[in-house]
Amino acid sequence: MNNENKYTDLGFAKLDMERTKRRGYSEAVFCECKTKEQLSGIFLSFKENGSNVIGTRANAEQFEYIKQTVPEITFNKEGRIIQLIQNPINKIGEVAVCTGGTGDIPVAEEAAATAEFFGSNVKKYYDIGIAGIHRLFDKIDEIKKANVIIAVAGMEGALGGVLAGMVDIPVIAVPTSVGYGSSFHGLSALLTMLNSCAEGMTVVNIDNGFNAGYSANQINRLIAGKK
Amino acid sequence: MNNENKYTDLGFAKLDMERTKRRGYSEAVFCECKTKEQLSGIFLSFKENGSNVIGTRANAEQFEYIKQTVPEITFNKEGRIIQLIQNPINKIGEVAVCTGGTGDIPVAEEAAATAEFFGSNVKKYYDIGIAGIHRLFDKIDEIKKANVIIAVAGMEGALGGVLAGMVDIPVIAVPTSVGYGSSFHGLSALLTMLNSCAEGMTVVNIDNGFNAGYSANQINRLIAGKK
Amino acid sequence: MNNENKYTDLGFAKLDMERTKRRGYSEAVFCECKTKEQLSGIFLSFKENGSNVIGTRANAEQFEYIKQTVPEITFNKEGRIIQLIQNPINKIGEVAVCTGGTGDIPVAEEAAATAEFFGSNVKKYYDIGIAGIHRLFDKIDEIKKANVIIAVAGMEGALGGVLAGMVDIPVIAVPTSVGYGSSFHGLSALLTMLNSCAEGMTVVNIDNGFNAGYSANQINRLIAGKK
Amino acid sequence: MNNENKYTDLGFAKLDMERTKRRGYSEAVFCECKTKEQLSGIFLSFKENGSNVIGTRANAEQFEYIKQTVPEITFNKEGRIIQLIQNPINKIGEVAVCTGGTGDIPVAEEAAATAEFFGSNVKKYYDIGIAGIHRLFDKIDEIKKANVIIAVAGMEGALGGVLAGMVDIPVIAVPTSVGYGSSFHGLSALLTMLNSCAEGMTVVNIDNGFNAGYSANQINRLIAGKK
Amino acid sequence: MNNENKYTDLGFAKLDMERTKRRGYSEAVFCECKTKEQLSGIFLSFKENGSNVIGTRANAEQFEYIKQTVPEITFNKEGRIIQLIQNPINKIGEVAVCTGGTGDIPVAEEAAATAEFFGSNVKKYYDIGIAGIHRLFDKIDEIKKANVIIAVAGMEGALGGVLAGMVDIPVIAVPTSVGYGSSFHGLSALLTMLNSCAEGMTVVNIDNGFNAGYSANQINRLIAGKK
Amino acid sequence: MNNENKYTDLGFAKLDMERTKRRGYSEAVFCECKTKEQLSGIFLSFKENGSNVIGTRANAEQFEYIKQTVPEITFNKEGRIIQLIQNPINKIGEVAVCTGGTGDIPVAEEAAATAEFFGSNVKKYYDIGIAGIHRLFDKIDEIKKANVIIAVAGMEGALGGVLAGMVDIPVIAVPTSVGYGSSFHGLSALLTMLNSCAEGMTVVNIDNGFNAGYSANQINRLIAGKK
Amino acid sequence: MNNENKYTDLGFAKLDMERTKRRGYSEAVFCECKTKEQLSGIFLSFKENGSNVIGTRANAEQFEYIKQTVPEITFNKEGRIIQLIQNPINKIGEVAVCTGGTGDIPVAEEAAATAEFFGSNVKKYYDIGIAGIHRLFDKIDEIKKANVIIAVAGMEGALGGVLAGMVDIPVIAVPTSVGYGSSFHGLSALLTMLNSCAEGMTVVNIDNGFNAGYSANQINRLIAGKK
Amino acid sequence: MNNENKYTDLGFAKLDMERTKRRGYSEAVFCECKTKEQLSGIFLSFKENGSNVIGTRANAEQFEYIKQTVPEITFNKEGRIIQLIQNPINKIGEVAVCTGGTGDIPVAEEAAATAEFFGSNVKKYYDIGIAGIHRLFDKIDEIKKANVIIAVAGMEGALGGVLAGMVDIPVIAVPTSVGYGSSFHGLSALLTMLNSCAEGMTVVNIDNGFNAGYSANQINRLIAGKK
């Protein structure tokens, strides 16, 4: 281990071992572009260091392989998340995770699981998109009780803007790549969200449930009085 | 005049003189890319033929110039429309023209003036976008009474989708180039509208209030029992 | 079931059970991004509610799976549509469905099946694109008898504009992703259609035969005197 | 005034007069696409209602014109903001507004003025972009003391990602249209920010200092214990 | 003059003085990005060399300035072309120059003037676009008599494809930047033309009437039996 | 068979049976988006009519299937072309088919086979791109002897422009989708070719070897004195 | 002045005063997005510090204004560069600056002036683009004598690739925004250069003559044995 | 073999056999779009000629096939490179190859292997991206000792700009297609790099580790005193 900067250098990766101390939150690992051998080494290092770690955009094959070395990990298949929790965190506050449609659920699950991993209570409101806006109105009073809202939507992506126009808490919008034709793999929803006239909404990358969950948790915990 | 096809050939333009008879509606002239001299010649030909004609995307300078030769024309400045009406048409049915914001009004005016020119009654509902959705709900029962809705919106462009989700009449959505940054001159609103999950909405070109008005009028008159 | 809003909440989906009463048309389900387990639950709910329902962009595997639970469903393979019809609708009026080429037929079939499901008579005119324009002229008198035209075309996508220039009924243009190179998965045809100089044509999303069929049916039935 | 929904309907605009009560924050007016006559009417309505109001993307000509009717307004030229403050708000907490370069200052000023208008203390750190990263390091300990960071940057737009990697508070990134060539009017910076690997950063529209300021203020006040 | 390669080196430009001998055609000068001083020097060199030369995308100010030094030049204002003809060429064969609308005429004039400059007879067919396709049918028998067709069209840009489907001679399609909204400055027409299903059509750059005229002349003269 | 227009209507396709008489060239069939059953029906119709026909973008499976019904067809695997030749055509003139690299050969083969099918002699010059420009200079005198040049190139796509600058015969440029990264599936080469400063070059769609071959043959035969 | 980091903090800008010592090269100032007042303050600070400084993308108005305070500055109008030279640098080695056309000269002048400012001898080869490739061949032996080549070209942008294929020294390619239509403000040339098959060429931003000159000088001086 | 130009013409490829003599470096072969049969012929030709040759973007199947004929070749699987080394080159100087993340390693390996093949010593610094900038600072003093830096990064792609701001040696930036959503297959990182404000950085195509390695080696060897 590098003494001064407190990271472990595996050659192909440099792991931040003191992140919880230094930045307040555990490390996250983007699994999609890593080999299963690399991931196995990474999770083992965190295990040996006694840290929590979350792996995103992981698949079942990666999970099975890593599990042989680090059997403590768990897998959220729908949210594509591998977790190693060695120091359980106390969940506080509340984050509302909403989706426009059923197809947006995998990204929403990634966001929800991430927010929970880093210490937030999460409530889910799925399939409340604007094509049938009465479904949203049914839930709005409950949604408003959260500290932060995550709005996950593909195609026209208008859910976030409608929500932001009705509440006075922060909304984090996540465009999804659900759709076809001129949705252009999420570009349509991304542009809709960036151009919303409703104030108080910010946006993350297409399909980036992880960052939405991370950011929502960060804000939620700060509002709830803790990091 | 060309006998067989009933158009007047000015060299730079071939004018359809029997359009009302043949297709049921008067001719329209796209003014933006024509010189004032060309436009003057065109309007004069229609005058001499006793026809109605509508000029779109016209400016004040063009209007003043043509007026010297064809003093009967009128100018709708906000909608950028020049009209020559020699055979008044009976307005029937109803078209509802809605905008998301105040900045969308010029395109809405183009749509409204066009629908009226071709024979529809028009009611206007401006600045009812989704950022303050209660304004829309206030008006929805009235809007629903029309035969066709025109939804004009820029930036996030979600107005049309919200409307289409609440009514069972055709919605024609017009994206506008209002906005900045990643609105990309109307691309954002265009994609939002094309990707709407709400059925029964179709879309026209960015800022094309004319075609929205034309199409809405056509449908309105067919529903109301006339061409 | 939610009493006030009349929808069934399956958690991953909220189903509109009183849509026919409230909006005049049955519910539609976008199958592409749903798991077969989700779809099976959705169709079962509609069956139990005694409603009609149409599933779009469905595949054979989804059909076979749902059929085990809801054996009454039928599958239109070319149009990728699953139907559950418990209350047959009376077909009225006429919608003309045209394609530019043979490759556009699947999207046209989706449009045609949708229009029929919601209550329109449909006539089909396939492979009449402008590369051999005499094929179109042969059929134009027959096409004109419909109340609405659906024009399905990929690549250059000019079919809709040529048709709209020759008729005085509404044309709904559907760009398709058929093609290669600079067709950019339907973008070329989409832009062609949006920029048409022929009035009276509106556009839906690339490959969105469903919305074209829905919108055409809606207009057709309104013209024919019924919702 | 509309009794039930508490807005004033000027025809071209529908003004939310009870927004402070209902949503906790004053109304904002997007000036860019409105005529000076429309703006004058809008500001007068808010004056008569005794409300605060902020106008964004305003120019000097608009300011001078409105001032004739509502002399109490003030103009922040660099941030292009017109303010009418009739009920001073108590500023709490702290928002850090940072820019990559000098050219990003106008957007940063818009963000800063907005955050102050809605009730936040603001500290400014300008021209600390990554091309000379020691300037950023010099200030990082001071920046970290804020509750929220706004990172304004054009061209490569990397400032936000570097900041987010060094702090554990929310970062709101604002891409600017500063630059030339392949910056494509802010697209480059927008994509950089959306694709950042540093967690805890969210993004707003290109040049949208207003929404960044609004969102930062909202989060800051919630953290500081008030709306 | 460089002896071996037969060009005159002005520092800022290297002029091909033996092009007619070597390649069969005179030199062309792209005026748009050159200063009037540079252009004056260039035309003077060709004058002194006794050559013909054509300047494209020129404006009136450039023309007036060059004329002071080279009074023999002529200016085609609509086609934005400056010509210096010292060795009249014999025009042979025939090129048909067609436009979809009136707004496409400037580009068509550039094409026509270029084809004439290099030695072709030209016939013009303006405003025969597909929105009123009977105008095109009226002229098709006459158009077919040419050796090459140039089809100039903006917006939907379908003229070329319709023409190519009806003739068995080469069609050169020129997209124009006429239009607005999703025409994206000619991109729409360009894609339409590239994706045409009608064989025998090739495409040049948006607004590039010059290259269309040059290429059409080259083919026309080769067919007519001369270079 | 439709008597007046001389095409066979198969429902999913309308086949032009008198094309050779009417337009001078045989019919072509785009195979990519057709089922093998459709193709089999199409080829059989042409066989029974005694016509030649060429199928493009065909695969081996389609070929094997059609062959069962129409055993006379042949398959050019590299160029993905199926041919049915019942009336051999006399090849005249000469078309030069050049490629920038080895990866461009499949598209070049499509062009070459098409030009031969419709009646041109073809010479091939492969892998002569500008990265090693001496290879091109070695061949230029031979290439110049053709009546038309086809220049096939991907990635930077500069081959066509270099050739057009050295010859005085028409060049038809074909961008290919060969490459990766910012070649964006052929967009890079397409833009290069459209923006070439060398006169006398026109462009076809990305990977459209067929249209290049068709157009080159058409010009070649007209120059050589025949259709 | 900040003691530790050796920069002067003007509030709107933080100036690197020890850059020559620390990084070996003087500071550069991007003038385009700065006010003349800001620039005047910046140049004065450098003057007082006794440093050299170069201002890029400057206009005449900015120059005249700054000159009132810092009369020692000079202005290269074509290259849009303001220089303050207080410590003349010894020019070594050689950089060859080439352009495809005359319109590319302003960007080339920016590159040349920058390379000279930072200590390189520069030779210029203008208007040697591939449309008349013999002009390039005439100069190639001379060009090869440089340590680095800068290739400036717009539109098709092939100059760099042709040069890189003929030499064994580094080529830095600069796309320019010269052109029209599908050159898309330099995108075409940028993509051409990025996709070149000729090794040894790297690319800078569209119109970024400054960075090309800076990078070429850096490499040239390192090859010539000095920083 | 062609005597005058010293290349071997295989029909589908023209191989440069005297490249080492003429241009100083061995030939490279782009394997991705070639068949294994073509590659086998190409490598055999180089073997018989006694030359070195490097094959890029090769896969295992190609390697195994070529090996049957040319057993001397070696395969770098991660960098996708096949090498045939018959004349070992002396490695001099130093190139630093850095990556932002673990997912960028394959492209970095391609760059490193290429630089070594052509004669440079290489040191690797992987996973030092700006999300955890202390990892980069740990290594910066060591990185600075190289003659050239290669910075490989996807997604936000800011690594190169941060490095270039801290050193005074050339930086060659390689965007990678690692990422998802609005990374648009590397476009995001490409634009970031092109728009960097840090001078002295140039850019190559997305994922083009080969050209980065080639260019870095060329500059490194020139600085180190040799070609």
mmCIF file of N, CA and C in Angstrom, chain C residues 100-105 127 131 135 153-156 176-184, chain E residues 194-199, chain F residues 12-16 19 26-40 42-43 46 53-59 62 66 79-83 110 114 117-118 205-211 214:
data_model
loop_
_atom_site.group_PDB
_atom_site.id
_atom_site.type_symbol
_atom_site.label_atom_id
_atom_site.label_comp_id
_atom_site.label_asym_id
_atom_site.label_seq_id
_atom_site.Cartn_x
_atom_site.Cartn_y
_atom_site.Cartn_z
ATOM 1 N N GLY C 100 -43.591 2.743 -49.032
ATOM 2 C CA GLY C 100 -42.682 3.031 -50.129
ATOM 3 C C GLY C 100 -42.093 1.763 -50.711
ATOM 4 N N GLY C 101 -41.693 0.831 -49.826
ATOM 5 C CA GLY C 101 -41.056 -0.383 -50.300
ATOM 6 C C GLY C 101 -41.531 -1.606 -49.542
ATOM 7 N N THR C 102 -40.964 -2.744 -49.905
ATOM 8 C CA THR C 102 -41.315 -4.003 -49.259
ATOM 9 C C THR C 102 -40.767 -4.042 -47.830
ATOM 10 N N GLY C 103 -39.603 -3.457 -47.624
ATOM 11 C CA GLY C 103 -38.984 -3.466 -46.297
ATOM 12 C C GLY C 103 -39.754 -2.677 -45.251
ATOM 13 N N ASP C 104 -40.646 -1.813 -45.695
ATOM 14 C CA ASP C 104 -41.431 -1.007 -44.749
ATOM 15 C C ASP C 104 -42.683 -1.739 -44.255
ATOM 16 N N ILE C 105 -42.930 -2.913 -44.787
ATOM 17 C CA ILE C 105 -44.186 -3.611 -44.481
ATOM 18 C C ILE C 105 -44.379 -3.916 -42.990
ATOM 19 N N ASP C 127 -45.475 -1.019 -51.436
ATOM 20 C CA ASP C 127 -44.447 -0.925 -52.483
ATOM 21 C C ASP C 127 -44.855 0.032 -53.609
ATOM 22 N N ALA C 131 -39.660 5.812 -56.455
ATOM 23 C CA ALA C 131 -38.676 5.395 -57.453
ATOM 24 C C ALA C 131 -39.378 4.890 -58.714
ATOM 25 N N ARG C 135 -46.573 3.390 -60.209
ATOM 26 C CA ARG C 135 -47.288 2.461 -59.325
ATOM 27 C C ARG C 135 -48.198 3.236 -58.369
ATOM 28 N N ALA C 153 -42.467 4.983 -44.913
ATOM 29 C CA ALA C 153 -41.336 4.929 -45.842
ATOM 30 C C ALA C 153 -40.030 5.170 -45.127
ATOM 31 N N GLY C 154 -38.996 4.461 -45.573
ATOM 32 C CA GLY C 154 -37.652 4.650 -45.032
ATOM 33 C C GLY C 154 -36.768 5.307 -46.061
ATOM 34 N N MET C 155 -35.476 5.332 -45.806
ATOM 35 C CA MET C 155 -34.483 5.892 -46.717
ATOM 36 C C MET C 155 -34.836 7.339 -47.101
ATOM 37 N N GLU C 156 -35.162 7.621 -48.371
ATOM 38 C CA GLU C 156 -35.437 9.021 -48.709
ATOM 39 C C GLU C 156 -36.775 9.491 -48.148
ATOM 40 N N THR C 176 -39.302 4.980 -41.435
ATOM 41 C CA THR C 176 -38.821 3.686 -40.927
ATOM 42 C C THR C 176 -37.298 3.649 -40.895
ATOM 43 N N SER C 177 -36.793 2.724 -40.103
ATOM 44 C CA SER C 177 -35.338 2.601 -39.958
ATOM 45 C C SER C 177 -34.733 1.718 -41.038
ATOM 46 N N VAL C 178 -35.555 1.318 -41.996
ATOM 47 C CA VAL C 178 -35.044 0.560 -43.138
ATOM 48 C C VAL C 178 -34.004 1.405 -43.866
ATOM 49 N N GLY C 179 -32.941 0.769 -44.321
ATOM 50 C CA GLY C 179 -31.903 1.478 -45.061
ATOM 51 C C GLY C 179 -30.544 1.219 -44.462
ATOM 52 N N TYR C 180 -29.563 1.977 -44.902
ATOM 53 C CA TYR C 180 -28.199 1.793 -44.394
ATOM 54 C C TYR C 180 -27.450 3.086 -44.666
ATOM 55 N N GLY C 181 -26.196 3.141 -44.256
ATOM 56 C CA GLY C 181 -25.371 4.319 -44.514
ATOM 57 C C GLY C 181 -26.002 5.560 -43.933
ATOM 58 N N SER C 182 -26.123 6.595 -44.740
ATOM 59 C CA SER C 182 -26.587 7.879 -44.238
ATOM 60 C C SER C 182 -28.096 7.937 -44.000
ATOM 61 N N SER C 183 -28.783 6.811 -44.036
ATOM 62 C CA SER C 183 -30.175 6.819 -43.572
ATOM 63 C C SER C 183 -30.175 6.972 -42.058
ATOM 64 N N PHE C 184 -29.044 6.671 -41.430
ATOM 65 C CA PHE C 184 -28.870 6.836 -39.993
ATOM 66 C C PHE C 184 -30.085 6.339 -39.214
ATOM 67 N N LEU E 194 -29.104 11.470 -50.733
ATOM 68 C CA LEU E 194 -28.168 10.346 -50.613
ATOM 69 C C LEU E 194 -28.904 9.019 -50.468
ATOM 70 N N ASN E 195 -30.092 9.048 -49.880
ATOM 71 C CA ASN E 195 -30.822 7.823 -49.603
ATOM 72 C C ASN E 195 -31.867 7.479 -50.654
ATOM 73 N N SER E 196 -31.852 8.184 -51.761
ATOM 74 C CA SER E 196 -32.858 7.914 -52.781
ATOM 75 C C SER E 196 -32.750 6.485 -53.302
ATOM 76 N N CYS E 197 -33.891 5.884 -53.510
ATOM 77 C CA CYS E 197 -33.935 4.542 -54.088
ATOM 78 C C CYS E 197 -33.838 4.577 -55.613
ATOM 79 N N ALA E 198 -33.979 5.743 -56.169
ATOM 80 C CA ALA E 198 -33.929 5.849 -57.619
ATOM 81 C C ALA E 198 -32.472 5.820 -58.072
ATOM 82 N N GLU E 199 -32.132 4.870 -58.943
ATOM 83 C CA GLU E 199 -30.743 4.742 -59.391
ATOM 84 C C GLU E 199 -30.384 5.848 -60.380
ATOM 85 N N PHE F 12 -46.827 -7.687 -51.711
ATOM 86 C CA PHE F 12 -45.724 -7.086 -50.945
ATOM 87 C C PHE F 12 -44.743 -6.361 -51.853
ATOM 88 N N ALA F 13 -44.859 -6.539 -53.165
ATOM 89 C CA ALA F 13 -43.943 -5.878 -54.099
ATOM 90 C C ALA F 13 -44.626 -5.703 -55.439
ATOM 91 N N LYS F 14 -44.267 -4.624 -56.118
ATOM 92 C CA LYS F 14 -44.786 -4.364 -57.458
ATOM 93 C C LYS F 14 -43.597 -4.337 -58.408
ATOM 94 N N LEU F 15 -43.511 -5.334 -59.291
ATOM 95 C CA LEU F 15 -42.300 -5.537 -60.092
ATOM 96 C C LEU F 15 -42.424 -4.911 -61.472
ATOM 97 N N ASP F 16 -41.416 -4.172 -61.837
ATOM 98 C CA ASP F 16 -41.395 -3.443 -63.095
ATOM 99 C C ASP F 16 -40.934 -4.371 -64.212
ATOM 100 N N ARG F 19 -39.203 -2.542 -67.703
ATOM 101 C CA ARG F 19 -38.216 -1.513 -67.418
ATOM 102 C C ARG F 19 -37.143 -1.411 -68.508
ATOM 103 N N SER F 26 -32.277 -2.950 -66.795
ATOM 104 C CA SER F 26 -33.036 -3.965 -66.056
ATOM 105 C C SER F 26 -33.368 -3.482 -64.646
ATOM 106 N N GLU F 27 -34.268 -4.204 -64.003
ATOM 107 C CA GLU F 27 -34.689 -3.892 -62.641
ATOM 108 C C GLU F 27 -33.644 -4.397 -61.631
ATOM 109 N N ALA F 28 -33.572 -3.696 -60.496
ATOM 110 C CA ALA F 28 -32.711 -4.135 -59.403
ATOM 111 C C ALA F 28 -33.551 -4.331 -58.154
ATOM 112 N N VAL F 29 -33.153 -5.295 -57.338
ATOM 113 C CA VAL F 29 -33.905 -5.632 -56.135
ATOM 114 C C VAL F 29 -32.994 -5.483 -54.922
ATOM 115 N N PHE F 30 -33.434 -4.700 -53.951
ATOM 116 C CA PHE F 30 -32.688 -4.498 -52.706
ATOM 117 C C PHE F 30 -33.073 -5.630 -51.749
ATOM 118 N N CYS F 31 -32.157 -6.565 -51.528
ATOM 119 C CA CYS F 31 -32.510 -7.802 -50.820
ATOM 120 C C CYS F 31 -32.504 -7.673 -49.297
ATOM 121 N N GLU F 32 -31.765 -6.733 -48.764
ATOM 122 C CA GLU F 32 -31.473 -6.728 -47.326
ATOM 123 C C GLU F 32 -32.711 -6.793 -46.445
ATOM 124 N N CYS F 33 -33.737 -6.050 -46.787
ATOM 125 C CA CYS F 33 -34.917 -5.992 -45.911
ATOM 126 C C CYS F 33 -36.055 -6.877 -46.389
ATOM 127 N N LYS F 34 -35.767 -7.812 -47.250
ATOM 128 C CA LYS F 34 -36.838 -8.696 -47.710
ATOM 129 C C LYS F 34 -36.611 -10.097 -47.155
ATOM 130 N N THR F 35 -37.706 -10.807 -46.950
ATOM 131 C CA THR F 35 -37.580 -12.204 -46.524
ATOM 132 C C THR F 35 -37.172 -13.051 -47.722
ATOM 133 N N LYS F 36 -36.648 -14.231 -47.426
ATOM 134 C CA LYS F 36 -36.238 -15.103 -48.525
ATOM 135 C C LYS F 36 -37.443 -15.567 -49.344
ATOM 136 N N GLU F 37 -38.592 -15.683 -48.678
ATOM 137 C CA GLU F 37 -39.795 -16.074 -49.409
ATOM 138 C C GLU F 37 -40.196 -14.962 -50.395
ATOM 139 N N GLN F 38 -40.141 -13.737 -49.941
ATOM 140 C CA GLN F 38 -40.448 -12.621 -50.839
ATOM 141 C C GLN F 38 -39.483 -12.608 -52.024
ATOM 142 N N LEU F 39 -38.191 -12.787 -51.736
ATOM 143 C CA LEU F 39 -37.191 -12.741 -52.801
ATOM 144 C C LEU F 39 -37.397 -13.860 -53.809
ATOM 145 N N SER F 40 -37.726 -15.018 -53.309
ATOM 146 C CA SER F 40 -37.948 -16.141 -54.206
ATOM 147 C C SER F 40 -39.089 -15.829 -55.174
ATOM 148 N N ILE F 42 -40.074 -12.890 -56.101
ATOM 149 C CA ILE F 42 -39.650 -11.805 -56.994
ATOM 150 C C ILE F 42 -38.795 -12.341 -58.132
ATOM 151 N N PHE F 43 -37.779 -13.153 -57.789
ATOM 152 C CA PHE F 43 -36.908 -13.683 -58.844
ATOM 153 C C PHE F 43 -37.680 -14.595 -59.802
ATOM 154 N N PHE F 46 -39.497 -12.524 -62.403
ATOM 155 C CA PHE F 46 -38.617 -12.016 -63.467
ATOM 156 C C PHE F 46 -38.203 -13.140 -64.406
ATOM 157 N N VAL F 53 -32.295 -9.575 -63.940
ATOM 158 C CA VAL F 53 -32.523 -8.855 -62.681
ATOM 159 C C VAL F 53 -31.298 -9.010 -61.788
ATOM 160 N N ILE F 54 -30.997 -7.971 -61.019
ATOM 161 C CA ILE F 54 -29.849 -7.991 -60.115
ATOM 162 C C ILE F 54 -30.356 -7.734 -58.692
ATOM 163 N N GLY F 55 -29.901 -8.570 -57.737
ATOM 164 C CA GLY F 55 -30.276 -8.400 -56.332
ATOM 165 C C GLY F 55 -29.067 -7.941 -55.525
ATOM 166 N N THR F 56 -29.219 -6.855 -54.782
ATOM 167 C CA THR F 56 -28.074 -6.312 -54.045
ATOM 168 C C THR F 56 -28.204 -6.539 -52.548
ATOM 169 N N ARG F 57 -27.048 -6.450 -51.867
ATOM 170 C CA ARG F 57 -26.975 -6.654 -50.414
ATOM 171 C C ARG F 57 -27.662 -7.960 -50.015
ATOM 172 N N ALA F 58 -27.391 -8.994 -50.799
ATOM 173 C CA ALA F 58 -27.954 -10.317 -50.542
ATOM 174 C C ALA F 58 -26.974 -11.131 -49.705
ATOM 175 N N ASN F 59 -27.495 -12.097 -48.976
ATOM 176 C CA ASN F 59 -26.597 -12.987 -48.239
ATOM 177 C C ASN F 59 -26.713 -14.415 -48.767
ATOM 178 N N GLN F 62 -30.077 -16.282 -48.401
ATOM 179 C CA GLN F 62 -31.079 -15.873 -49.393
ATOM 180 C C GLN F 62 -30.790 -16.539 -50.739
ATOM 181 N N ILE F 66 -33.394 -18.987 -52.801
ATOM 182 C CA ILE F 66 -33.945 -18.609 -54.114
ATOM 183 C C ILE F 66 -33.552 -19.618 -55.182
ATOM 184 N N GLY F 79 -19.295 -9.190 -53.267
ATOM 185 C CA GLY F 79 -20.101 -8.013 -53.588
ATOM 186 C C GLY F 79 -21.554 -8.158 -53.141
ATOM 187 N N ARG F 80 -21.905 -9.276 -52.570
ATOM 188 C CA ARG F 80 -23.250 -9.584 -52.056
ATOM 189 C C ARG F 80 -24.339 -9.410 -53.118
ATOM 190 N N ILE F 81 -24.066 -9.903 -54.333
ATOM 191 C CA ILE F 81 -24.971 -9.694 -55.464
ATOM 192 C C ILE F 81 -25.468 -11.015 -56.036
ATOM 193 N N ILE F 82 -26.780 -11.093 -56.212
ATOM 194 C CA ILE F 82 -27.385 -12.223 -56.925
ATOM 195 C C ILE F 82 -27.818 -11.738 -58.308
ATOM 196 N N GLN F 83 -27.459 -12.509 -59.336
ATOM 197 C CA GLN F 83 -27.811 -12.117 -60.710
ATOM 198 C C GLN F 83 -28.642 -13.189 -61.402
ATOM 199 N N GLU F 110 -19.180 -4.673 -55.290
ATOM 200 C CA GLU F 110 -20.593 -4.428 -55.587
ATOM 201 C C GLU F 110 -20.720 -3.453 -56.756
ATOM 202 N N THR F 114 -22.073 -4.479 -60.526
ATOM 203 C CA THR F 114 -23.239 -3.747 -61.023
ATOM 204 C C THR F 114 -22.950 -3.120 -62.389
ATOM 205 N N PHE F 117 -22.931 -5.823 -64.934
ATOM 206 C CA PHE F 117 -24.278 -6.333 -65.182
ATOM 207 C C PHE F 117 -25.048 -5.447 -66.152
ATOM 208 N N PHE F 118 -24.848 -4.146 -66.000
ATOM 209 C CA PHE F 118 -25.618 -3.216 -66.836
ATOM 210 C C PHE F 118 -24.907 -2.849 -68.148
ATOM 211 N N ASN F 205 -24.461 7.403 -51.487
ATOM 212 C CA ASN F 205 -24.632 7.035 -50.079
ATOM 213 C C ASN F 205 -23.480 6.140 -49.591
ATOM 214 N N ILE F 206 -23.238 6.189 -48.295
ATOM 215 C CA ILE F 206 -22.245 5.315 -47.659
ATOM 216 C C ILE F 206 -22.501 3.854 -48.042
ATOM 217 N N ASP F 207 -21.471 3.188 -48.499
ATOM 218 C CA ASP F 207 -21.509 1.754 -48.859
ATOM 219 C C ASP F 207 -22.388 1.460 -50.066
ATOM 220 N N ASN F 208 -22.857 2.484 -50.773
ATOM 221 C CA ASN F 208 -23.760 2.223 -51.893
ATOM 222 C C ASN F 208 -22.996 1.962 -53.186
ATOM 223 N N GLY F 209 -22.301 0.838 -53.198
ATOM 224 C CA GLY F 209 -21.577 0.433 -54.404
ATOM 225 C C GLY F 209 -22.515 0.258 -55.583
ATOM 226 N N PHE F 210 -23.720 -0.183 -55.304
ATOM 227 C CA PHE F 210 -24.685 -0.420 -56.384
ATOM 228 C C PHE F 210 -24.973 0.854 -57.173
ATOM 229 N N ASN F 211 -25.338 1.917 -56.483
ATOM 230 C CA ASN F 211 -25.685 3.137 -57.204
ATOM 231 C C ASN F 211 -24.468 3.726 -57.923
ATOM 232 N N TYR F 214 -24.170 1.656 -60.982
ATOM 233 C CA TYR F 214 -25.271 1.967 -61.903
ATOM 234 C C TYR F 214 -25.018 3.297 -62.610
#
